PDB file of C-alpha atoms in Angstrom:
ATOM      1  CA  MET A   1       0.281  -0.026   0.217  1.00 84.00           C
ATOM      2  CA  GLU A   2       2.964   2.281   0.934  1.00 85.00           C
ATOM      3  CA  LYS A   3       3.839   2.368  -3.134  1.00 91.00           C
ATOM      4  CA  HIS A   4       0.311   3.662  -3.994  1.00 94.00           C
ATOM      5  CA  TRP A   5       0.754   6.594  -1.217  1.00 94.00           C
ATOM      6  CA  GLN A   6       4.233   7.427  -2.104  1.00 94.00           C
ATOM      7  CA  GLN A   7       2.481   7.812  -6.246  1.00 96.00           C
ATOM      8  CA  ALA A   8       0.022   9.923  -4.993  1.00 96.00           C
ATOM      9  CA  GLU A   9       2.441  12.049  -2.823  1.00 95.00           C
ATOM     10  CA  GLU A  10       4.096  12.423  -6.299  1.00 95.00           C
ATOM     11  CA  ALA A  11       1.191  13.290  -8.167  1.00 95.00           C
ATOM     12  CA  GLY A  12       0.686  16.243  -5.547  1.00 95.00           C
ATOM     13  CA  LEU A  13      -1.853  14.392  -3.402  1.00 97.00           C
ATOM     14  CA  ASN A  14      -0.131  14.868  -0.640  1.00 96.00           C
ATOM     15  CA  LEU A  15      -2.701  14.875   2.035  1.00 96.00           C
ATOM     16  CA  ARG A  16      -4.201  11.508   3.171  1.00 96.00           C
ATOM     17  CA  ALA A  17      -6.686   9.988   5.651  1.00 95.00           C
ATOM     18  CA  VAL A  18      -8.712   6.706   5.245  1.00 96.00           C
ATOM     19  CA  PHE A  19     -11.971   5.883   7.490  1.00 95.00           C
ATOM     20  CA  ASP A  20     -14.247   2.979   8.364  1.00 95.00           C
ATOM     21  CA  LEU A  21     -16.951   3.811   6.764  1.00 94.00           C
ATOM     22  CA  SER A  22     -19.222   2.110   8.675  1.00 92.00           C
ATOM     23  CA  ALA A  23     -17.760   4.174  11.842  1.00 94.00           C
ATOM     24  CA  LEU A  24     -18.242   7.713  10.568  1.00 95.00           C
ATOM     25  CA  PRO A  25     -20.781   9.926  12.519  1.00 96.00           C
ATOM     26  CA  ALA A  26     -23.988   8.886  11.370  1.00 96.00           C
ATOM     27  CA  GLU A  27     -24.698  12.548  10.150  1.00 95.00           C
ATOM     28  CA  ILE A  28     -22.009  12.058   7.565  1.00 95.00           C
ATOM     29  CA  TYR A  29     -22.499   7.803   6.450  1.00 95.00           C
ATOM     30  CA  GLU A  30     -26.173   9.180   5.803  1.00 94.00           C
ATOM     31  CA  SER A  31     -25.506  12.028   3.849  1.00 94.00           C
ATOM     32  CA  ILE A  32     -23.068   9.865   1.761  1.00 94.00           C
ATOM     33  CA  GLN A  33     -25.744   6.883   1.788  1.00 93.00           C
ATOM     34  CA  ALA A  34     -28.262   9.174   0.216  1.00 91.00           C
ATOM     35  CA  SER A  35     -26.604  10.521  -2.677  1.00 90.00           C
ATOM     36  CA  PHE A  36     -24.329   6.729  -3.119  1.00 93.00           C
ATOM     37  CA  PRO A  37     -27.106   4.182  -2.301  1.00 90.00           C
ATOM     38  CA  GLY A  38     -24.150   1.457  -3.072  1.00 92.00           C
ATOM     39  CA  ALA A  39     -21.853   3.315  -0.358  1.00 94.00           C
ATOM     40  CA  HIS A  40     -22.547   0.058   1.790  1.00 92.00           C
ATOM     41  CA  GLU A  41     -20.753  -2.186  -0.474  1.00 95.00           C
ATOM     42  CA  PHE A  42     -17.559  -0.650   0.532  1.00 97.00           C
ATOM     43  CA  GLU A  43     -15.188  -0.718   3.423  1.00 96.00           C
ATOM     44  CA  SER A  44     -13.610   2.313   3.678  1.00 96.00           C
ATOM     45  CA  LEU A  45     -13.793   6.165   2.730  1.00 97.00           C
ATOM     46  CA  VAL A  46     -10.544   7.732   1.513  1.00 97.00           C
ATOM     47  CA  LEU A  47      -9.605  11.362   1.953  1.00 97.00           C
ATOM     48  CA  LEU A  48      -6.923  12.975  -0.202  1.00 98.00           C
ATOM     49  CA  GLY A  49      -5.583  16.514   0.019  1.00 97.00           C
ATOM     50  CA  GLY A  50      -2.895  18.141  -1.441  1.00 96.00           C
ATOM     51  CA  TYR A  51      -1.136  21.139   0.208  1.00 97.00           C
ATOM     52  CA  GLY A  52       1.546  23.491  -0.796  1.00 96.00           C
ATOM     53  CA  SER A  53       2.117  23.559  -4.628  1.00 94.00           C
ATOM     54  CA  ARG A  54       3.281  20.408  -5.735  1.00 92.00           C
ATOM     55  CA  TYR A  55       0.158  19.235  -6.929  1.00 90.00           C
ATOM     56  CA  TRP A  56       0.359  22.621  -9.031  1.00 91.00           C
ATOM     57  CA  ARG A  57       3.460  21.685 -10.523  1.00 89.00           C
ATOM     58  CA  CYS A  58       2.383  18.627 -11.743  1.00 86.00           C
ATOM     59  CA  LEU A  59      -0.989  20.162 -13.180  1.00 80.00           C
ATOM     60  CA  ASP A  60       1.065  22.673 -15.397  1.00 66.00           C
ATOM     61  CA  GLN A  61       2.901  19.631 -17.048  1.00 55.00           C
ATOM     62  CA  ASN A  62       0.136  17.353 -17.661  1.00 54.00           C
ATOM     63  CA  ASN A  63      -3.410  19.504 -18.122  1.00 50.00           C
ATOM     64  CA  GLU A  64      -2.249  23.437 -18.222  1.00 52.00           C
ATOM     65  CA  ARG A  65      -4.875  23.304 -21.079  1.00 64.00           C
ATOM     66  CA  ASP A  66      -7.823  21.292 -19.993  1.00 66.00           C
ATOM     67  CA  ILE A  67     -10.755  23.434 -18.909  1.00 73.00           C
ATOM     68  CA  HIS A  68     -11.311  21.661 -16.303  1.00 80.00           C
ATOM     69  CA  PRO A  69      -7.819  20.805 -15.139  1.00 85.00           C
ATOM     70  CA  VAL A  70      -7.890  20.560 -11.526  1.00 89.00           C
ATOM     71  CA  ASP A  71     -10.656  18.341 -10.871  1.00 91.00           C
ATOM     72  CA  ASN A  72      -9.489  16.058 -14.389  1.00 91.00           C
ATOM     73  CA  TYR A  73      -5.919  15.744 -13.204  1.00 92.00           C
ATOM     74  CA  VAL A  74      -7.100  14.478  -9.866  1.00 95.00           C
ATOM     75  CA  VAL A  75      -9.300  11.895 -11.190  1.00 95.00           C
ATOM     76  CA  SER A  76      -7.319  10.608 -13.307  1.00 94.00           C
ATOM     77  CA  GLN A  77      -4.669  10.480 -10.830  1.00 96.00           C
ATOM     78  CA  VAL A  78      -6.835   8.708  -8.787  1.00 97.00           C
ATOM     79  CA  GLN A  79      -8.126   6.080 -11.290  1.00 97.00           C
ATOM     80  CA  ASN A  80      -4.235   5.555 -12.207  1.00 96.00           C
ATOM     81  CA  ILE A  81      -2.683   5.235  -9.087  1.00 96.00           C
ATOM     82  CA  PHE A  82      -5.150   2.732  -7.091  1.00 96.00           C
ATOM     83  CA  SER A  83      -6.781   0.734 -10.311  1.00 94.00           C
ATOM     84  CA  ARG A  84      -5.998  -2.560  -8.718  1.00 93.00           C
ATOM     85  CA  PHE A  85      -8.677  -2.157  -5.905  1.00 95.00           C
ATOM     86  CA  GLN A  86     -12.559  -1.196  -6.514  1.00 95.00           C
ATOM     87  CA  PHE A  87     -12.951   2.122  -5.532  1.00 95.00           C
ATOM     88  CA  GLN A  88     -15.664   4.899  -6.921  1.00 96.00           C
ATOM     89  CA  ILE A  89     -14.985   7.836  -6.843  1.00 96.00           C
ATOM     90  CA  ILE A  90     -17.659  10.574  -5.458  1.00 96.00           C
ATOM     91  CA  TYR A  91     -15.351  13.707  -5.603  1.00 96.00           C
ATOM     92  CA  PRO A  92     -14.729  15.593  -7.627  1.00 95.00           C
ATOM     93  CA  GLY A  93     -18.367  15.305  -8.438  1.00 90.00           C
ATOM     94  CA  ASP A  94     -21.981  16.647  -8.773  1.00 89.00           C
ATOM     95  CA  GLN A  95     -23.595  16.210  -5.538  1.00 88.00           C
ATOM     96  CA  LEU A  96     -22.255  17.959  -2.119  1.00 88.00           C
ATOM     97  CA  LEU A  97     -20.206  16.141   0.531  1.00 93.00           C
ATOM     98  CA  PRO A  98     -19.495  16.868   3.758  1.00 94.00           C
ATOM     99  CA  LEU A  99     -15.978  17.851   3.562  1.00 96.00           C
ATOM    100  CA  VAL A 100     -15.480  20.051   6.174  1.00 95.00           C
ATOM    101  CA  GLY A 101     -17.147  17.368   8.197  1.00 96.00           C
ATOM    102  CA  LEU A 102     -14.278  14.421   6.970  1.00 96.00           C
ATOM    103  CA  GLY A 103     -11.535  17.125   7.152  1.00 95.00           C
ATOM    104  CA  ARG A 104     -12.476  17.512  11.159  1.00 94.00           C
ATOM    105  CA  LEU A 105     -12.491  13.420  11.266  1.00 93.00           C
ATOM    106  CA  ALA A 106      -8.786  13.594   9.520  1.00 94.00           C
ATOM    107  CA  GLY A 107      -7.429  16.411  12.200  1.00 92.00           C
ATOM    108  CA  TRP A 108      -6.886  18.792   8.974  1.00 93.00           C
ATOM    109  CA  HIS A 109      -9.600  21.529   9.483  1.00 93.00           C
ATOM    110  CA  HIS A 110      -9.618  23.644  12.623  1.00 92.00           C
ATOM    111  CA  THR A 111     -12.021  26.979  12.289  1.00 91.00           C
ATOM    112  CA  SER A 112     -10.361  29.932  11.877  1.00 94.00           C
ATOM    113  CA  PRO A 113     -11.773  33.473  11.412  1.00 94.00           C
ATOM    114  CA  LEU A 114     -11.029  33.249   7.113  1.00 95.00           C
ATOM    115  CA  GLY A 115     -14.017  31.283   6.805  1.00 93.00           C
ATOM    116  CA  ILE A 116     -11.703  27.941   5.838  1.00 95.00           C
ATOM    117  CA  GLY A 117      -9.948  25.670   7.820  1.00 94.00           C
ATOM    118  CA  ILE A 118      -6.368  25.656   8.894  1.00 94.00           C
ATOM    119  CA  HIS A 119      -4.335  22.817   9.239  1.00 94.00           C
ATOM    120  CA  PRO A 120      -2.189  22.583  12.395  1.00 92.00           C
ATOM    121  CA  ASP A 121       1.212  22.484  10.194  1.00 93.00           C
ATOM    122  CA  TYR A 122       0.351  23.876   6.528  1.00 95.00           C
ATOM    123  CA  GLY A 123      -2.136  26.609   7.833  1.00 95.00           C
ATOM    124  CA  PRO A 124      -4.756  27.868   4.886  1.00 97.00           C
ATOM    125  CA  TRP A 125      -2.564  26.585   2.439  1.00 98.00           C
ATOM    126  CA  TYR A 126      -4.034  23.371   1.558  1.00 97.00           C
ATOM    127  CA  ALA A 127      -7.659  21.817  -0.124  1.00 97.00           C
ATOM    128  CA  TYR A 128      -9.692  18.567  -0.511  1.00 97.00           C
ATOM    129  CA  ARG A 129      -8.727  17.029  -3.535  1.00 97.00           C
ATOM    130  CA  ALA A 130     -10.835  13.574  -3.775  1.00 97.00           C
ATOM    131  CA  VAL A 131     -12.881  11.321  -2.120  1.00 97.00           C
ATOM    132  CA  PHE A 132     -13.543   7.774  -2.982  1.00 97.00           C
ATOM    133  CA  LEU A 133     -14.863   4.415  -1.460  1.00 97.00           C
ATOM    134  CA  ALA A 134     -12.718   1.434  -1.821  1.00 97.00           C
ATOM    135  CA  ASN A 135     -12.475  -2.072  -0.677  1.00 96.00           C
ATOM    136  CA  GLY A 136      -8.950  -3.105   0.530  1.00 93.00           C
ATOM    137  CA  ILE A 137      -7.235   0.072   1.350  1.00 93.00           C
ATOM    138  CA  GLY A 138      -6.088  -0.415   5.057  1.00 84.00           C
ATOM    139  CA  LEU A 139      -7.050   2.413   7.709  1.00 82.00           C
ATOM    140  CA  LEU A 140      -4.636   4.982   8.578  1.00 77.00           C
ATOM    141  CA  ALA A 141      -4.507   6.618  11.706  1.00 68.00           C
ATOM    142  CA  LYS A 142      -5.636   9.977  12.313  1.00 68.00           C
ATOM    143  CA  GLN A 143      -3.546  12.782  12.213  1.00 67.00           C
ATOM    144  CA  VAL A 144      -2.624  14.289  15.382  1.00 65.00           C
ATOM    145  CA  GLY A 145      -2.529  18.306  15.697  1.00 70.00           C
ATOM    146  CA  SER A 146      -4.262  21.017  17.402  1.00 73.00           C
ATOM    147  CA  HIS A 147      -4.342  25.060  16.082  1.00 74.00           C
ATOM    148  CA  SER A 148      -6.438  27.801  17.857  1.00 77.00           C
ATOM    149  CA  CYS A 149      -6.632  31.021  15.994  1.00 86.00           C
ATOM    150  CA  SER A 150      -7.697  32.628  19.014  1.00 76.00           C
ATOM    151  CA  ALA A 151      -4.163  31.876  20.470  1.00 83.00           C
ATOM    152  CA  CYS A 152      -2.423  33.522  17.605  1.00 88.00           C
ATOM    153  CA  ALA A 153       0.069  36.215  18.848  1.00 84.00           C
ATOM    154  CA  SER A 154      -0.264  38.686  15.927  1.00 85.00           C
ATOM    155  CA  GLN A 155      -3.726  37.853  14.698  1.00 90.00           C
ATOM    156  CA  SER A 156      -3.115  40.027  11.675  1.00 92.00           C
ATOM    157  CA  CYS A 157      -5.930  38.369   9.525  1.00 94.00           C
ATOM    158  CA  LEU A 158      -8.341  40.262  11.203  1.00 94.00           C
ATOM    159  CA  SER A 159      -6.370  43.762  10.508  1.00 94.00           C
ATOM    160  CA  VAL A 160      -5.378  43.220   6.951  1.00 96.00           C
ATOM    161  CA  CYS A 161      -8.766  42.307   5.318  1.00 97.00           C
ATOM    162  CA  PRO A 162     -10.557  45.178   3.077  1.00 95.00           C
ATOM    163  CA  ALA A 163     -13.891  44.377   3.863  1.00 95.00           C
ATOM    164  CA  GLY A 164     -13.806  43.457   7.274  1.00 95.00           C
ATOM    165  CA  ALA A 165     -15.004  40.387   6.618  1.00 96.00           C
ATOM    166  CA  VAL A 166     -12.213  38.549   9.016  1.00 96.00           C
ATOM    167  CA  ARG A 167     -13.493  38.206  12.564  1.00 93.00           C
ATOM    168  CA  LEU A 168     -13.259  35.982  15.599  1.00 88.00           C
ATOM    169  CA  GLN A 169     -16.637  35.650  16.246  1.00 89.00           C
ATOM    170  CA  GLY A 170     -16.832  34.242  12.508  1.00 91.00           C
ATOM    171  CA  PHE A 171     -16.465  34.985   9.282  1.00 95.00           C
ATOM    172  CA  ASP A 172     -18.656  37.674   7.400  1.00 97.00           C
ATOM    173  CA  VAL A 173     -19.100  35.866   3.874  1.00 96.00           C
ATOM    174  CA  ASN A 174     -21.455  38.495   3.033  1.00 96.00           C
ATOM    175  CA  ALA A 175     -19.050  41.681   3.475  1.00 97.00           C
ATOM    176  CA  CYS A 176     -16.312  39.047   1.654  1.00 97.00           C
ATOM    177  CA  SER A 177     -18.771  38.795  -1.471  1.00 97.00           C
ATOM    178  CA  GLU A 178     -19.895  42.059  -1.698  1.00 96.00           C
ATOM    179  CA  SER A 179     -15.974  43.633  -1.801  1.00 96.00           C
ATOM    180  CA  ARG A 180     -14.566  40.986  -4.583  1.00 97.00           C
ATOM    181  CA  LEU A 181     -17.150  42.031  -6.623  1.00 96.00           C
ATOM    182  CA  GLU A 182     -16.454  46.093  -6.154  1.00 95.00           C
ATOM    183  CA  VAL A 183     -14.978  47.401  -9.230  1.00 92.00           C
ATOM    184  CA  ASP A 184     -11.347  47.211  -9.038  1.00 94.00           C
ATOM    185  CA  SER A 185     -11.195  45.632  -5.740  1.00 96.00           C
ATOM    186  CA  PRO A 186      -8.027  44.503  -4.505  1.00 96.00           C
ATOM    187  CA  CYS A 187      -9.525  40.995  -3.820  1.00 97.00           C
ATOM    188  CA  THR A 188     -10.313  39.587  -7.122  1.00 95.00           C
ATOM    189  CA  GLU A 189      -7.060  37.379  -7.243  1.00 96.00           C
ATOM    190  CA  THR A 190      -6.101  36.888  -3.709  1.00 97.00           C
ATOM    191  CA  CYS A 191      -6.995  37.372  -0.602  1.00 98.00           C
ATOM    192  CA  ALA A 192      -4.569  39.689   2.270  1.00 97.00           C
ATOM    193  CA  ALA A 193      -6.114  38.075   5.091  1.00 97.00           C
ATOM    194  CA  ARG A 194      -5.186  34.552   3.861  1.00 97.00           C
ATOM    195  CA  LEU A 195      -1.563  35.992   2.997  1.00 97.00           C
ATOM    196  CA  ALA A 196      -1.000  36.921   6.264  1.00 96.00           C
ATOM    197  CA  CYS A 197      -1.798  33.453   8.257  1.00 96.00           C
ATOM    198  CA  PRO A 198       1.353  32.802  10.209  1.00 94.00           C
ATOM    199  CA  VAL A 199       0.767  29.580   9.943  1.00 94.00           C
ATOM    200  CA  GLY A 200       2.280  26.993   7.091  1.00 94.00           C
ATOM    201  CA  THR A 201       3.841  29.879   5.009  1.00 95.00           C
ATOM    202  CA  ASP A 202       6.264  27.414   3.978  1.00 97.00           C
ATOM    203  CA  TYR A 203       4.004  25.873   2.031  1.00 97.00           C
ATOM    204  CA  GLN A 204       1.973  28.955   0.854  1.00 97.00           C
ATOM    205  CA  TYR A 205       0.210  28.460  -3.056  1.00 97.00           C
ATOM    206  CA  THR A 206       2.481  30.342  -6.093  1.00 95.00           C
ATOM    207  CA  PRO A 207       1.117  33.419  -6.726  1.00 95.00           C
ATOM    208  CA  GLU A 208      -0.325  31.748 -10.458  1.00 93.00           C
ATOM    209  CA  GLN A 209      -1.685  29.798  -8.017  1.00 94.00           C
ATOM    210  CA  ILE A 210      -3.180  31.893  -5.848  1.00 96.00           C
ATOM    211  CA  LYS A 211      -4.827  33.614  -8.769  1.00 95.00           C
ATOM    212  CA  TYR A 212      -6.408  30.669 -10.536  1.00 92.00           C
ATOM    213  CA  HIS A 213      -8.248  29.456  -7.824  1.00 93.00           C
ATOM    214  CA  TYR A 214      -9.337  33.265  -6.683  1.00 95.00           C
ATOM    215  CA  ARG A 215     -10.554  34.138 -10.299  1.00 93.00           C
ATOM    216  CA  HIS A 216     -12.258  30.594 -10.737  1.00 91.00           C
ATOM    217  CA  SER A 217     -14.116  31.804  -7.292  1.00 94.00           C
ATOM    218  CA  LEU A 218     -15.062  35.048  -8.109  1.00 94.00           C
ATOM    219  CA  GLU A 219     -16.570  33.582 -11.557  1.00 92.00           C
ATOM    220  CA  ALA A 220     -18.578  31.902  -9.235  1.00 90.00           C
ATOM    221  CA  LEU A 221     -19.961  34.860  -7.196  1.00 92.00           C
ATOM    222  CA  ARG A 222     -20.813  36.548 -10.608  1.00 91.00           C
ATOM    223  CA  GLU A 223     -23.156  33.616 -11.801  1.00 82.00           C
TER     224      GLU A 223
END
């Protein structure tokens, strides 16, 4: 199995968690079962993520002209790497999944004023890339780690957000969205608050990677 995880890491899918499907919290299991009625035929749920820019470098080399480069790259890698197993990819896909809930179970997601999860090691520079159901893949131990933004010495993310959307009491989605949609907004292709987070700075995305993701999220806001 280690060979498969190594291949995934080389492809930029360098975060992983494997859960006993039947032992998941009821609300998560029921959500998956409702969207994928055949889920009960599988033993495990595999969650793959990526931190830093390794996957981005792989993407540039392989899928740079693809209409949906990230999703298609991830799906092709999962299909190639885990081809010897019985599996079903359920994310990326058309159905909503409780990714944050799975991230918490994996020890990746810790609530932050940024409105996104903070990883204990990689800060805000990670993302969920794939979820698939599988048989024959052994369980992995939960990652150990903790993070509390309230204990952060600088809390610089709170002061640099132009919209004032980043708050300890909770992220203001509307304020962020409205600010990003303004003409000549400084937040169209980047996020000053995210860049100010002191956790995981060694794994910060490249400028091109940041622009790509924020351009796409802005397009979604405009729809």
